[in-house]
Short mmCIF file of C-alpha atoms in Angstrom, two decimals:
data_model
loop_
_atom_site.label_atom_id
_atom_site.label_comp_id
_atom_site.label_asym_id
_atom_site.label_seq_id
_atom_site.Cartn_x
_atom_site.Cartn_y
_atom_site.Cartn_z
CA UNK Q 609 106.52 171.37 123.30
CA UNK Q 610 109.71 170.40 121.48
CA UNK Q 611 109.72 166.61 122.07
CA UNK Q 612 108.36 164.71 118.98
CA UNK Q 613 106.05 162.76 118.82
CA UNK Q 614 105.52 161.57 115.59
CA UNK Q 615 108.34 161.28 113.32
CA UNK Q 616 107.95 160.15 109.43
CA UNK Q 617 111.11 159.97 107.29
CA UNK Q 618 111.62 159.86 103.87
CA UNK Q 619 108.08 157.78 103.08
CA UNK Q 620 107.53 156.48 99.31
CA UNK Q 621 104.08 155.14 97.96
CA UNK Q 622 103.27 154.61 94.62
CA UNK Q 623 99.83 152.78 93.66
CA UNK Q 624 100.03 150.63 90.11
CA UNK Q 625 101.93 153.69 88.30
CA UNK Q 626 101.06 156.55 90.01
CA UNK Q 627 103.43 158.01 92.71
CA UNK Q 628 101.59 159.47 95.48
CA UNK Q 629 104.54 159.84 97.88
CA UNK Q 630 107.93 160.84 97.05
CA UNK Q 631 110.33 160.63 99.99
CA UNK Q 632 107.57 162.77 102.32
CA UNK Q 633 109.66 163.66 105.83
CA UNK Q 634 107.75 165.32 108.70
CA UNK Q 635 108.05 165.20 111.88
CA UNK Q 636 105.03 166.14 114.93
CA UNK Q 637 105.99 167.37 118.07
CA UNK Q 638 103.95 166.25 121.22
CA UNK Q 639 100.86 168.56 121.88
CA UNK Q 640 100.87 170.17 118.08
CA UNK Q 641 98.30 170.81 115.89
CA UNK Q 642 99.35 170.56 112.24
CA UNK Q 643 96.90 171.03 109.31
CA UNK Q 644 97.71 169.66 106.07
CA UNK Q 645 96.92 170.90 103.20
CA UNK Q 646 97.38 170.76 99.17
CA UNK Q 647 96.03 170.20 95.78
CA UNK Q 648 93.93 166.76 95.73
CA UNK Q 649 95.80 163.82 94.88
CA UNK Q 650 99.27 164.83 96.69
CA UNK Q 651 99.03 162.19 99.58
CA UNK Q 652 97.69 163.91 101.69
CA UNK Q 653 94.96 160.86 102.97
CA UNK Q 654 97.97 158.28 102.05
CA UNK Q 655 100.27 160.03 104.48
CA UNK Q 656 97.66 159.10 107.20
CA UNK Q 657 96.94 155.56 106.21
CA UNK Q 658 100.65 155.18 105.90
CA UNK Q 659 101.53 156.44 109.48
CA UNK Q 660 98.26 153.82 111.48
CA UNK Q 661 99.41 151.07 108.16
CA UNK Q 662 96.36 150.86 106.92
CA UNK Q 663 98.28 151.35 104.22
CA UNK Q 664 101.71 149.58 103.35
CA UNK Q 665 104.14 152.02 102.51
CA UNK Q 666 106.63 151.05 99.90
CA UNK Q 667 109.73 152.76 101.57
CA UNK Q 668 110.39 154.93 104.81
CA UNK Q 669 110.18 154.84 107.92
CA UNK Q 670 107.53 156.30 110.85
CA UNK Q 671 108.07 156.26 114.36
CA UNK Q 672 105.79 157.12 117.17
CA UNK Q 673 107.63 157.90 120.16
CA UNK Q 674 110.47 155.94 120.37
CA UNK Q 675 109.24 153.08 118.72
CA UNK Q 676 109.56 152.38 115.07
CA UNK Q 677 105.66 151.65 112.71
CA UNK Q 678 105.95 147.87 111.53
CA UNK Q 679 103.69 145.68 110.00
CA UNK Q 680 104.73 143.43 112.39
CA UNK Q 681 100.84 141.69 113.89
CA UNK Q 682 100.91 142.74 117.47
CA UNK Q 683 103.65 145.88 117.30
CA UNK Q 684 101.07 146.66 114.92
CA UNK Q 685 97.82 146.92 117.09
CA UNK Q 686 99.71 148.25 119.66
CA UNK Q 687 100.94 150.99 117.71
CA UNK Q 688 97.24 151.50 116.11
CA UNK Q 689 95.81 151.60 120.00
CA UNK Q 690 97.66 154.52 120.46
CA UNK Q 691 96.94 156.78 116.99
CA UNK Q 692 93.69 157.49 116.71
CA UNK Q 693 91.79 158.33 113.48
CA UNK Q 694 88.81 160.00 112.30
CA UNK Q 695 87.97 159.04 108.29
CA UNK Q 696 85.99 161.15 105.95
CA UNK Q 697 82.93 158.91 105.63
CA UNK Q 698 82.91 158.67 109.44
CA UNK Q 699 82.67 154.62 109.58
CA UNK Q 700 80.35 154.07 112.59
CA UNK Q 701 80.27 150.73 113.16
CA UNK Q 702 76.56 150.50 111.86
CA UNK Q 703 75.08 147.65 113.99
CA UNK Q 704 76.15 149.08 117.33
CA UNK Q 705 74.68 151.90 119.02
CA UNK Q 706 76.71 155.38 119.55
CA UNK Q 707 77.56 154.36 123.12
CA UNK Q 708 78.69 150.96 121.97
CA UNK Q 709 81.17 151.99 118.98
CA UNK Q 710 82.66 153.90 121.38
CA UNK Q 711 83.30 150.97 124.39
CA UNK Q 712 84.23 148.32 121.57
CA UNK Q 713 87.74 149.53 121.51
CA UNK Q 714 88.44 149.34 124.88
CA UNK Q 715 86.94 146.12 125.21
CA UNK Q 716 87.84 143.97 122.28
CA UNK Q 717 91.62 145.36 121.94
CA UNK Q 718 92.42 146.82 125.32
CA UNK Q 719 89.98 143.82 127.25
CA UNK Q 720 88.98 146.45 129.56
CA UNK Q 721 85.96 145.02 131.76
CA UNK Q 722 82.65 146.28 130.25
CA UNK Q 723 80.94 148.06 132.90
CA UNK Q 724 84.33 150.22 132.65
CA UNK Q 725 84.56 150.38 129.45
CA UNK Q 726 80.21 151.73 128.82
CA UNK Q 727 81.19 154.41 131.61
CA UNK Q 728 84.45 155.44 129.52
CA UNK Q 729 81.91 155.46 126.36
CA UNK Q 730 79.75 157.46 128.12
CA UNK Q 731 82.31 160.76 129.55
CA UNK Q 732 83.80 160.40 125.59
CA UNK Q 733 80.65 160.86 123.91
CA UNK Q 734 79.49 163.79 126.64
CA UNK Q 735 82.90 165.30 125.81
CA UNK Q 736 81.45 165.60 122.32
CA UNK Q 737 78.37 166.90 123.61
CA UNK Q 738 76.07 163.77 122.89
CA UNK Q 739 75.29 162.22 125.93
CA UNK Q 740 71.52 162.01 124.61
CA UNK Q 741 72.54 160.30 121.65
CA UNK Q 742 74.03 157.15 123.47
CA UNK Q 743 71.36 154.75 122.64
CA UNK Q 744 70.80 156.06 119.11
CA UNK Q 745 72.11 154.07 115.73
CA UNK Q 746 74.35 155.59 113.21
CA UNK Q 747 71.13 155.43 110.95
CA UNK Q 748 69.56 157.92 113.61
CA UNK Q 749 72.14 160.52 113.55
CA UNK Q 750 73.09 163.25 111.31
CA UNK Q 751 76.35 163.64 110.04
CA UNK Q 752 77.91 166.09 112.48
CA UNK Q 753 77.10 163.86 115.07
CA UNK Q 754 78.22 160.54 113.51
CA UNK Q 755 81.49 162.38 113.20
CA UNK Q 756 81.55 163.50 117.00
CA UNK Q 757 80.57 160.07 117.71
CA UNK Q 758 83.54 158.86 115.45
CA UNK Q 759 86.05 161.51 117.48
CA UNK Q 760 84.83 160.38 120.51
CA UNK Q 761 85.33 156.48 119.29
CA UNK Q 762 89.25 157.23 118.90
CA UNK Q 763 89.35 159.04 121.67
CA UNK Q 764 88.39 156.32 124.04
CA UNK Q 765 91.39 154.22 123.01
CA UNK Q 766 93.44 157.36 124.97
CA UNK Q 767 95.50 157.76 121.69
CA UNK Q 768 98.91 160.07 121.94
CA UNK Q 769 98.07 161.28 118.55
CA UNK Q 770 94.56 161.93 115.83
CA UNK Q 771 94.70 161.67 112.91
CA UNK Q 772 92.12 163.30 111.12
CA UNK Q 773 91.40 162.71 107.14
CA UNK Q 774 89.08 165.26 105.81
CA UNK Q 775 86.98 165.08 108.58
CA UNK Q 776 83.80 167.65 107.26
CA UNK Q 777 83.99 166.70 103.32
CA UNK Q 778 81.51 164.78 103.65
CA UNK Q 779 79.13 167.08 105.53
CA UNK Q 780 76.70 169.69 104.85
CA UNK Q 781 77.99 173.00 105.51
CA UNK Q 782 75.41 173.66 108.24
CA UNK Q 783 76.83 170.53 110.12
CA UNK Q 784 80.32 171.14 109.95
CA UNK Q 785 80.71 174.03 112.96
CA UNK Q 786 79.53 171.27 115.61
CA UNK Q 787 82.27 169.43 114.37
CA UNK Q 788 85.46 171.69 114.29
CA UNK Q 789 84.24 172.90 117.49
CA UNK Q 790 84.61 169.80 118.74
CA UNK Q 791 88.40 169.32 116.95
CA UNK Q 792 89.06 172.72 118.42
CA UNK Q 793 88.61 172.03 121.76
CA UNK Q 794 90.84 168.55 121.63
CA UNK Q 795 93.15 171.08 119.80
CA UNK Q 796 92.96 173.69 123.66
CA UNK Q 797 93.18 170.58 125.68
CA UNK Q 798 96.50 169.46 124.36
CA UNK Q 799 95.91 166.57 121.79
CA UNK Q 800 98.41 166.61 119.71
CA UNK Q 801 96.76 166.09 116.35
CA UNK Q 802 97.26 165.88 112.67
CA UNK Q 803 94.37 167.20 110.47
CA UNK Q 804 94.06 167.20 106.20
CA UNK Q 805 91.33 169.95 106.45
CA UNK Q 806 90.84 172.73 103.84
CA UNK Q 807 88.65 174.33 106.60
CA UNK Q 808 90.90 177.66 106.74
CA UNK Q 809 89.25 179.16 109.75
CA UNK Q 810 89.97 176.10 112.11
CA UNK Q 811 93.42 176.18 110.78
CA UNK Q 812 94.04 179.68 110.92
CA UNK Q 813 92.49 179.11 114.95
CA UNK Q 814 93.60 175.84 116.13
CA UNK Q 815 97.10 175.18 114.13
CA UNK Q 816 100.09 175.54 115.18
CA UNK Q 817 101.43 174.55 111.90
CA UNK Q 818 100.68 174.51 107.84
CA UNK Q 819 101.96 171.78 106.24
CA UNK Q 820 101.47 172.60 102.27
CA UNK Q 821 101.86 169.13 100.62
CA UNK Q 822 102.48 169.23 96.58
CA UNK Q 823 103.41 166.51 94.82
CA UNK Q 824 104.45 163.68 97.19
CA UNK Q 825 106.44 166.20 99.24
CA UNK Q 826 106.58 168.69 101.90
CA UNK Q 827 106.75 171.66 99.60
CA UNK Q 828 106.46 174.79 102.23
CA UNK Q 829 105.21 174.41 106.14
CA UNK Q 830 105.20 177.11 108.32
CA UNK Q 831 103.05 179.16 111.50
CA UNK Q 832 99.50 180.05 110.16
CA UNK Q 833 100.47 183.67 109.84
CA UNK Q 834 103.58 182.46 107.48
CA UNK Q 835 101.78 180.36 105.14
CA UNK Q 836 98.63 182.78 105.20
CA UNK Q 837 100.07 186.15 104.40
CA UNK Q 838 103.70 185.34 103.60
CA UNK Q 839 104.31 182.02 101.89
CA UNK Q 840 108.00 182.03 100.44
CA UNK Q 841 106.80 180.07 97.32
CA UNK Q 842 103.83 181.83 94.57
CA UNK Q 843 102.67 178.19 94.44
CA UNK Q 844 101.60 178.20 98.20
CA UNK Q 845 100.08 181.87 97.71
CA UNK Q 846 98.12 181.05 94.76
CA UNK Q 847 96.77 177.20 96.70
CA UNK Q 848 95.68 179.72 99.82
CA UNK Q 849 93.99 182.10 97.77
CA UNK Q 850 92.06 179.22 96.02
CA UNK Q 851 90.90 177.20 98.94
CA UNK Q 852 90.26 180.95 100.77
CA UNK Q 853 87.57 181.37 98.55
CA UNK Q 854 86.31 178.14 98.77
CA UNK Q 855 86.61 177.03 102.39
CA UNK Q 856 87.49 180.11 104.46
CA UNK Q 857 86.05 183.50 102.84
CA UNK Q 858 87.94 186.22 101.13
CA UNK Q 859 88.53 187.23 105.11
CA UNK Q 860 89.87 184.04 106.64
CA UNK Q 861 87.28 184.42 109.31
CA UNK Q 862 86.25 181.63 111.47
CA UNK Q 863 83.47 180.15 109.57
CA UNK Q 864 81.84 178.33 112.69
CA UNK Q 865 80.79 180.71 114.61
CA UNK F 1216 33.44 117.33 101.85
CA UNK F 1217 32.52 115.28 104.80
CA UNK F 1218 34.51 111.96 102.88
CA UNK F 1219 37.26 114.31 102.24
CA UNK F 1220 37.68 115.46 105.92
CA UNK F 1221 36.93 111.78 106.75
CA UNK F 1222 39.86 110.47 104.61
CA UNK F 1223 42.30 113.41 105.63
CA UNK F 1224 41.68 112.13 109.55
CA UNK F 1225 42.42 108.88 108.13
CA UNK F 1226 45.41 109.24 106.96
CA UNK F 1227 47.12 112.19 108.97
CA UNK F 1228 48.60 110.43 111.44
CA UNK F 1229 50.70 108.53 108.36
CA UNK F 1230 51.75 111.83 106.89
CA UNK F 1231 52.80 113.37 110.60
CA UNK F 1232 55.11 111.10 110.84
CA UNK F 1233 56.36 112.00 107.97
CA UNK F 1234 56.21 116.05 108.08
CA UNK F 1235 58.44 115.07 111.58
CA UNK F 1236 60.93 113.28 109.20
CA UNK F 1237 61.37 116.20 106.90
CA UNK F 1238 61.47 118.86 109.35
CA UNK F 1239 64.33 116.73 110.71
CA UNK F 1240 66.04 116.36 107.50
CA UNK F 1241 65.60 119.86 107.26
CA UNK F 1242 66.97 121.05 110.17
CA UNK F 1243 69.80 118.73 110.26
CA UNK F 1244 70.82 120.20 106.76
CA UNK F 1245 70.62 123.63 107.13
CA UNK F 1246 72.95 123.34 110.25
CA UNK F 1247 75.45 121.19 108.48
CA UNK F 1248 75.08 123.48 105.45
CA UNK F 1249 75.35 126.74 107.67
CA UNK F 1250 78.82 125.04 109.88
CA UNK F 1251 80.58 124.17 105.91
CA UNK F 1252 78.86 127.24 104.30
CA UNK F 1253 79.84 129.98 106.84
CA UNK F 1254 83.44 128.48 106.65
CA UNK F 1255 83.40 128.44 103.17
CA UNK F 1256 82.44 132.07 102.16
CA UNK F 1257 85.21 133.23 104.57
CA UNK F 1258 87.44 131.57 102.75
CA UNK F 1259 86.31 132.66 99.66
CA UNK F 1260 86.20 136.32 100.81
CA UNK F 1261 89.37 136.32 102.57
CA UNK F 1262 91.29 133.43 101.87
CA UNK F 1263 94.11 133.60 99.62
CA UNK F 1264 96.37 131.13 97.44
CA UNK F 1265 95.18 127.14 97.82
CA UNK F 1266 92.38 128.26 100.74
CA UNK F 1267 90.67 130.54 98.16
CA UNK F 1268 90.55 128.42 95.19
CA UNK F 1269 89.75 125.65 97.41
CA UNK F 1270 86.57 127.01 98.38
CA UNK F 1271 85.91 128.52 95.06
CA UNK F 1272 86.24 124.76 93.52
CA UNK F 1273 83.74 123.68 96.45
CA UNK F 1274 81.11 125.86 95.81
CA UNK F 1275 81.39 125.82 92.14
CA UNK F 1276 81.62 121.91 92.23
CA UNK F 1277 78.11 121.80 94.57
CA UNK F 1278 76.06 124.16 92.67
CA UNK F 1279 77.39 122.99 89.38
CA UNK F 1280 75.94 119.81 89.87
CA UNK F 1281 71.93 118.22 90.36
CA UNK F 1282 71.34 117.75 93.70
CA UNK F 1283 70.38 114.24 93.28
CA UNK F 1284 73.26 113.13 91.80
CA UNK F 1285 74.98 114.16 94.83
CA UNK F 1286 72.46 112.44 97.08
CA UNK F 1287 72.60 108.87 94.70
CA UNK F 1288 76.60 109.47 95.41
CA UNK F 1289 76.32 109.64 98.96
CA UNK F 1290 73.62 106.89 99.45
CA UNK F 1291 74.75 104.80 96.42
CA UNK F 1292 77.93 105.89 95.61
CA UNK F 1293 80.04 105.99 98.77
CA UNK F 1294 79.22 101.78 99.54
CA UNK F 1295 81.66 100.95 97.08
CA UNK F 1296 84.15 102.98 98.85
CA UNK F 1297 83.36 101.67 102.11
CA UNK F 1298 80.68 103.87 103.75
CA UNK F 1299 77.43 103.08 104.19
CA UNK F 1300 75.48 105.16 105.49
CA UNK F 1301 71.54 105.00 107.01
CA UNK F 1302 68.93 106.55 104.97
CA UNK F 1303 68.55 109.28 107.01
CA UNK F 1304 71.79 110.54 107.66
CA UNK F 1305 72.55 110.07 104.13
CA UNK F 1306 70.32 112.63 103.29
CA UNK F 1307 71.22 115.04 105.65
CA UNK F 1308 74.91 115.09 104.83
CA UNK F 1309 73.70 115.56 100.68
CA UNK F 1310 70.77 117.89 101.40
CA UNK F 1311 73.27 119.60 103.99
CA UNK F 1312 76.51 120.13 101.11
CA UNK F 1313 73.97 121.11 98.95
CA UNK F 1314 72.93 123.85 100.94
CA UNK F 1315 76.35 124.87 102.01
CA UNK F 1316 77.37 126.00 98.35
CA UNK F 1317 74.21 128.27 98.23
CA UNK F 1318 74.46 129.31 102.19
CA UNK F 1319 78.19 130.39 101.18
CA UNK F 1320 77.12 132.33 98.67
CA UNK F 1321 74.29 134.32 100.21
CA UNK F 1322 76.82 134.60 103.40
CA UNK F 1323 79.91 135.71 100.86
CA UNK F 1324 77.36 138.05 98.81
CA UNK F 1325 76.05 140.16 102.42
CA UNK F 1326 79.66 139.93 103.48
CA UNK F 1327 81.18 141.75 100.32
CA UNK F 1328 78.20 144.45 100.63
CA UNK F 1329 79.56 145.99 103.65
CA UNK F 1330 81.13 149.13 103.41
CA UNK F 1331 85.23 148.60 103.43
CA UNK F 1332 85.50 151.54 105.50
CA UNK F 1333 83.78 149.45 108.44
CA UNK F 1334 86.97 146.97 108.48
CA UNK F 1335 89.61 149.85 108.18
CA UNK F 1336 87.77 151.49 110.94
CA UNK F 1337 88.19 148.40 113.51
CA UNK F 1338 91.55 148.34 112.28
CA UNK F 1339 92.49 151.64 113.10
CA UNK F 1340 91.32 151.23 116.57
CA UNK F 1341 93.94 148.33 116.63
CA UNK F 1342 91.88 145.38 115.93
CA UNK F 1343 92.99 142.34 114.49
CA UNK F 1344 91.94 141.39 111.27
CA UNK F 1345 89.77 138.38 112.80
CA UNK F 1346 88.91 140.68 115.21
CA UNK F 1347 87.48 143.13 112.85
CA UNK F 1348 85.99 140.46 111.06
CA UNK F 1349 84.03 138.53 113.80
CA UNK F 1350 82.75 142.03 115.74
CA UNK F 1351 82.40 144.28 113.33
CA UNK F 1352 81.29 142.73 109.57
CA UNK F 1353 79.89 139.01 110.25
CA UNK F 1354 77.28 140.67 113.11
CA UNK F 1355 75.94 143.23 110.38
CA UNK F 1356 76.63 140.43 107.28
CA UNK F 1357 74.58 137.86 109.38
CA UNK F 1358 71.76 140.91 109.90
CA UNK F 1359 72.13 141.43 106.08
CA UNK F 1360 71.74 137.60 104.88
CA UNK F 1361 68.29 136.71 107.10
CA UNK F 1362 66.57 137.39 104.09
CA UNK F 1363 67.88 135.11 101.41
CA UNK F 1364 68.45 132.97 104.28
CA UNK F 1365 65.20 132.06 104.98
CA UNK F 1366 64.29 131.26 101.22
CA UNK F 1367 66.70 128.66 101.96
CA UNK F 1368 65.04 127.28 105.07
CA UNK F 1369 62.08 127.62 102.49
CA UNK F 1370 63.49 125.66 99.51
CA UNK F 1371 64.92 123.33 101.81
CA UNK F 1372 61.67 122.07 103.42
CA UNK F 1373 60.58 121.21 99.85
CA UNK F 1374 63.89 119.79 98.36
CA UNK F 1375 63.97 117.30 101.34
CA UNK F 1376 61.18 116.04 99.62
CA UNK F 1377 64.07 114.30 96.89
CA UNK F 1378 65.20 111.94 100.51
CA UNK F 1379 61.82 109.81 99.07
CA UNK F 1380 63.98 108.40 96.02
CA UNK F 1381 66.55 106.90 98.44
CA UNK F 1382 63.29 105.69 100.62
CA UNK F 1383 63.80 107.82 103.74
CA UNK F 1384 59.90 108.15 105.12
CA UNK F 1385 59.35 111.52 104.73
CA UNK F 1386 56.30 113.70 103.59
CA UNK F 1387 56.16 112.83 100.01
CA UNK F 1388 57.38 109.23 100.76
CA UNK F 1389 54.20 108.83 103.18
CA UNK F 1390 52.29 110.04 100.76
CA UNK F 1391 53.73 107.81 98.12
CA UNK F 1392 52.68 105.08 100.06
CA UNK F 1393 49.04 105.99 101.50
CA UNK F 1394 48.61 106.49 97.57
CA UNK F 1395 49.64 102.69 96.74
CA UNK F 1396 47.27 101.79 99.92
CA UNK F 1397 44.26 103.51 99.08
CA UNK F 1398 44.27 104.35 95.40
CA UNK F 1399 43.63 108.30 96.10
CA UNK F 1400 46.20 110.12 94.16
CA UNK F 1401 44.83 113.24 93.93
CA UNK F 1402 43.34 113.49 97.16
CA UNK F 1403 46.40 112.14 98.90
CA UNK F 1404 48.90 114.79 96.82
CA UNK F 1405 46.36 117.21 97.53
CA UNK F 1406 46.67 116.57 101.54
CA UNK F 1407 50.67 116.61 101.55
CA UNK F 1408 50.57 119.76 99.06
CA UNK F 1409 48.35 121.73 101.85
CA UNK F 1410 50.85 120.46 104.95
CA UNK F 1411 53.85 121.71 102.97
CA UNK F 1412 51.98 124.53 102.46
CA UNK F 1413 50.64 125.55 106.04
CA UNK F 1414 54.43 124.03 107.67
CA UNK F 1415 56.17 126.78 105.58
CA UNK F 1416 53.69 129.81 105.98
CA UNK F 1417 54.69 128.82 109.65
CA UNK F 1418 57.88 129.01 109.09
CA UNK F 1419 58.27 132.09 106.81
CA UNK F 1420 56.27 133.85 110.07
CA UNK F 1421 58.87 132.59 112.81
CA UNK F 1422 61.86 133.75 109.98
CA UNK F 1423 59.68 137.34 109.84
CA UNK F 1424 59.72 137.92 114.25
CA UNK F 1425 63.54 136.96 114.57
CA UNK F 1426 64.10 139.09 111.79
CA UNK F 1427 61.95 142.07 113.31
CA UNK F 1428 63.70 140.84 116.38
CA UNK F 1429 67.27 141.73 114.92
CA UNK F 1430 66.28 144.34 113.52
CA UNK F 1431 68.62 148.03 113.71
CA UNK F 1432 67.57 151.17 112.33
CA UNK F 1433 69.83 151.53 109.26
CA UNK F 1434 69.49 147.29 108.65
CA UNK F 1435 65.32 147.72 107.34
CA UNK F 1436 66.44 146.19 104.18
CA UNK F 1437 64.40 142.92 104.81
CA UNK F 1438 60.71 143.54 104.26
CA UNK F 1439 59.05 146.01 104.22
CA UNK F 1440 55.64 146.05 105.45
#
């Protein structure tokens, strides 16, 4: 559990005159689950779009594996192939059905044959319990599931690492369980993943690590336990407290279940 | 009313002819508008540098100017630099630019109204940008622009009506001529006004059942019955 996987060094952004990133280093060892969170406008989504270039960092360097994140065009969607990523608004590719944006990975990047490919689609999307919902449209699904549908998308590319940008914001609260239960489980089967959630109970369950992002930088990371009832800095306390309230309950219980 | 139907029989087989000649011209320019126009709004959308304002200049230049100035240039015009053209193809190719600036438009307009999430999302899977453009946003921009699309295919059935000034023998040509035979304007106008009339109630039903056809849950934004 000590080899990393994902390594991002010293990574600067800054959009018009705003610094979002200011020399952010982290690195993500192979099987880990580390939850990011911090006050809104610290990076936190620019740190993902940075390390899958969807957005252009102006200075650092990311390497998955062994191999170093260029813009380069076909390093590029190799490297993408192999990071998957679930966005807040979930994306669903809205002409296709769930069973399709799921097999249109495989088959336009990885040109695996179809039949494969719809088979593939079809043991993702029963991993996220919708096996029903394979001929239905984005339109026809409620949030929750778009998301699992989403998960399940990524997941079909066999990526080494998810990436997961605030993946129940956009949800109703009743809808997000079916979806952290679903990031859970990845989490027990030994995706190594990287999650900007506020959801306290999945991170207080799933993570191995806290990742406390303020101002462009790693400002305090540490176990669950740590950063929950002994954060070094009366910054981090004060953040947890807040988003406690909000996102987790006075008690840190799981909320999902 | 018997006259009337008598002089309608009369004369039908003369304005056939030419209803065949303007479907023709129609066809043949929404195709040639649809192969520049398609082009065109991609570059628009995504071009950058000379490609963009290229395309901008295009469109601009088309719609900025009366259609049948562009058709006198083509028929007229173009002689003096060496290319002549027939009648008919002559007003395909203006009909057909015509169209393109508007097709580009309507095609740009349905492009730039999906969601930018939908591109970053093909992207993340490791799609190309062309990749990401031709399976993800042109199948749901195309689904989008059926509507305005077929107010083209409308228009342009009529507009081909303008080929008559450069003498191609289409509706309202045929009808131009029956009236210099017979001396029955109003009757005569009133016969090509009903064709051009039933022909694109026709068509406005065939653009209805391909769009119904196409037609995803989530996409309803066409009509609504």
């Amino acid at each position: 559990m000590t080899k990393p996987i994902l390594r991002v060094e010293n990574l600067y952004k800054k959009f018009k005159d705003t610094e979002v990133l200011k020399g952010l280093s982290l690195t993500v060892d192979e099987g880990e689950v580390v939850v990011i969170i911090g006050p809104s406008g610290t990076g936190k989504s620019t740190l993902l779009r940075c390390i899958n270039r969807l957005t252009e960092p102006d200075a650092g360097d990311i390497y998955l594996g062994e191999h170093k994140i260029e813009s380069g065009k076909s390093n590029l969607s190799r490297i993408r192939q192999q990071i998957g990523m679930v966005f807040q608004d979930f994306n669903l590719f809205n002409h296709l059905t769930a069973l399709q944006n799921v097999a249109i990975g495989p088959v336009k990047v990885k040109k695996t044959d179809k039949k494969k490919a719809l088979k593939l689609a079809m043991k993702e999307l029963e991993r996220v319990g919708l096996a029903d919902k394979a001929q239905s449209y984005p339109a026809e699904l409620s949030g929750g599931q778009k998301q699992r549908v989403a998960i399940a998308r990524a997941l079909a590319m066999d990526p080494k690492i998810m990436l997961f940008d605030e993946p129940t914001s956009a949800l109703d609260p009743e809808l997000i369980g079916e979806v952290l239960e679903v990031m859970k489980d990845l989490a027990d089967a030994g995706m190594t993943m990287m999650v900007v959630s506020h959801e306290m109970g999945f991170a207080r369950e799933a993570a191995d690590r806290i990742v406390f992002l303020e101002d462009g930088v790693v400002s305090e990371m540490g176990s669950p336990e740590k950063i929950f009832n002994n954060p070094e800095k009366e910054r981090t306390r004060e953040f947890i407290s807040k988003i406690a309230r909000l996102h987790g309950g006075d008690d840190l219980e799981l909320t999902y279940k | 009313m018997i006259e009337h139907v008598q002089f309608f029989i009369k004369i039908w087989p003369e304005l056939f002819k030419g209803l065949v000649v303007s479907l023709q011209l129609s066809a043949g320019a929404l195709l040639l508008g649809l192969a520049i126009g398609l082009p065109m709004a991609l570059m628009r959308t995504y071009g950058k540098g000379f490609i963009k304002t290229l395309a901008v200049g295009y469109i601009e230049l088309i719609r900025g100017t009366p259609m049948i100035v562009q058709l006198f240039l083509i028929y007229y015009g173009l002689p003096d630099m060496g290319i002549l053209l027939d009648r008919i193809p002559a007003a395909i190719i203006a009909l057909g630019i015509n169209s393109s600036a508007y097709q580009a438009e309507y095609f740009r307009g349905a492009i730039l109204s999906i969601d930018e999430g939908q591109g970053k999302a093909a992207q993340a899977l490791g799609m190309t940008k062309q990749q990401a453009i031709i399976n993800i946003i042109l199948p749901q921009a195309l689904r989008l622009v059926l509507p305005p699309w077929s107010n083209e295919v409308i228009y342009m059935v009529k507009y081909t009506s303008v080929a008559f000034l450069i003498a191609v023998p289409e509706l309202m040509a045929r009808g131009k001529m029956i009236i210099s035979w017979t001396f029955k304007p109003l009757e005569t106008l009133f016969w090509v006004g009903v064709i051009y009339v039933i022909i694109l109630s026709v068509i406005a039903k065939i653009v209805d059942i391909i769009e119904r056809k196409l037609a995803i849950p989530g996409f309803q934004m066409s009509r609504e019955d």
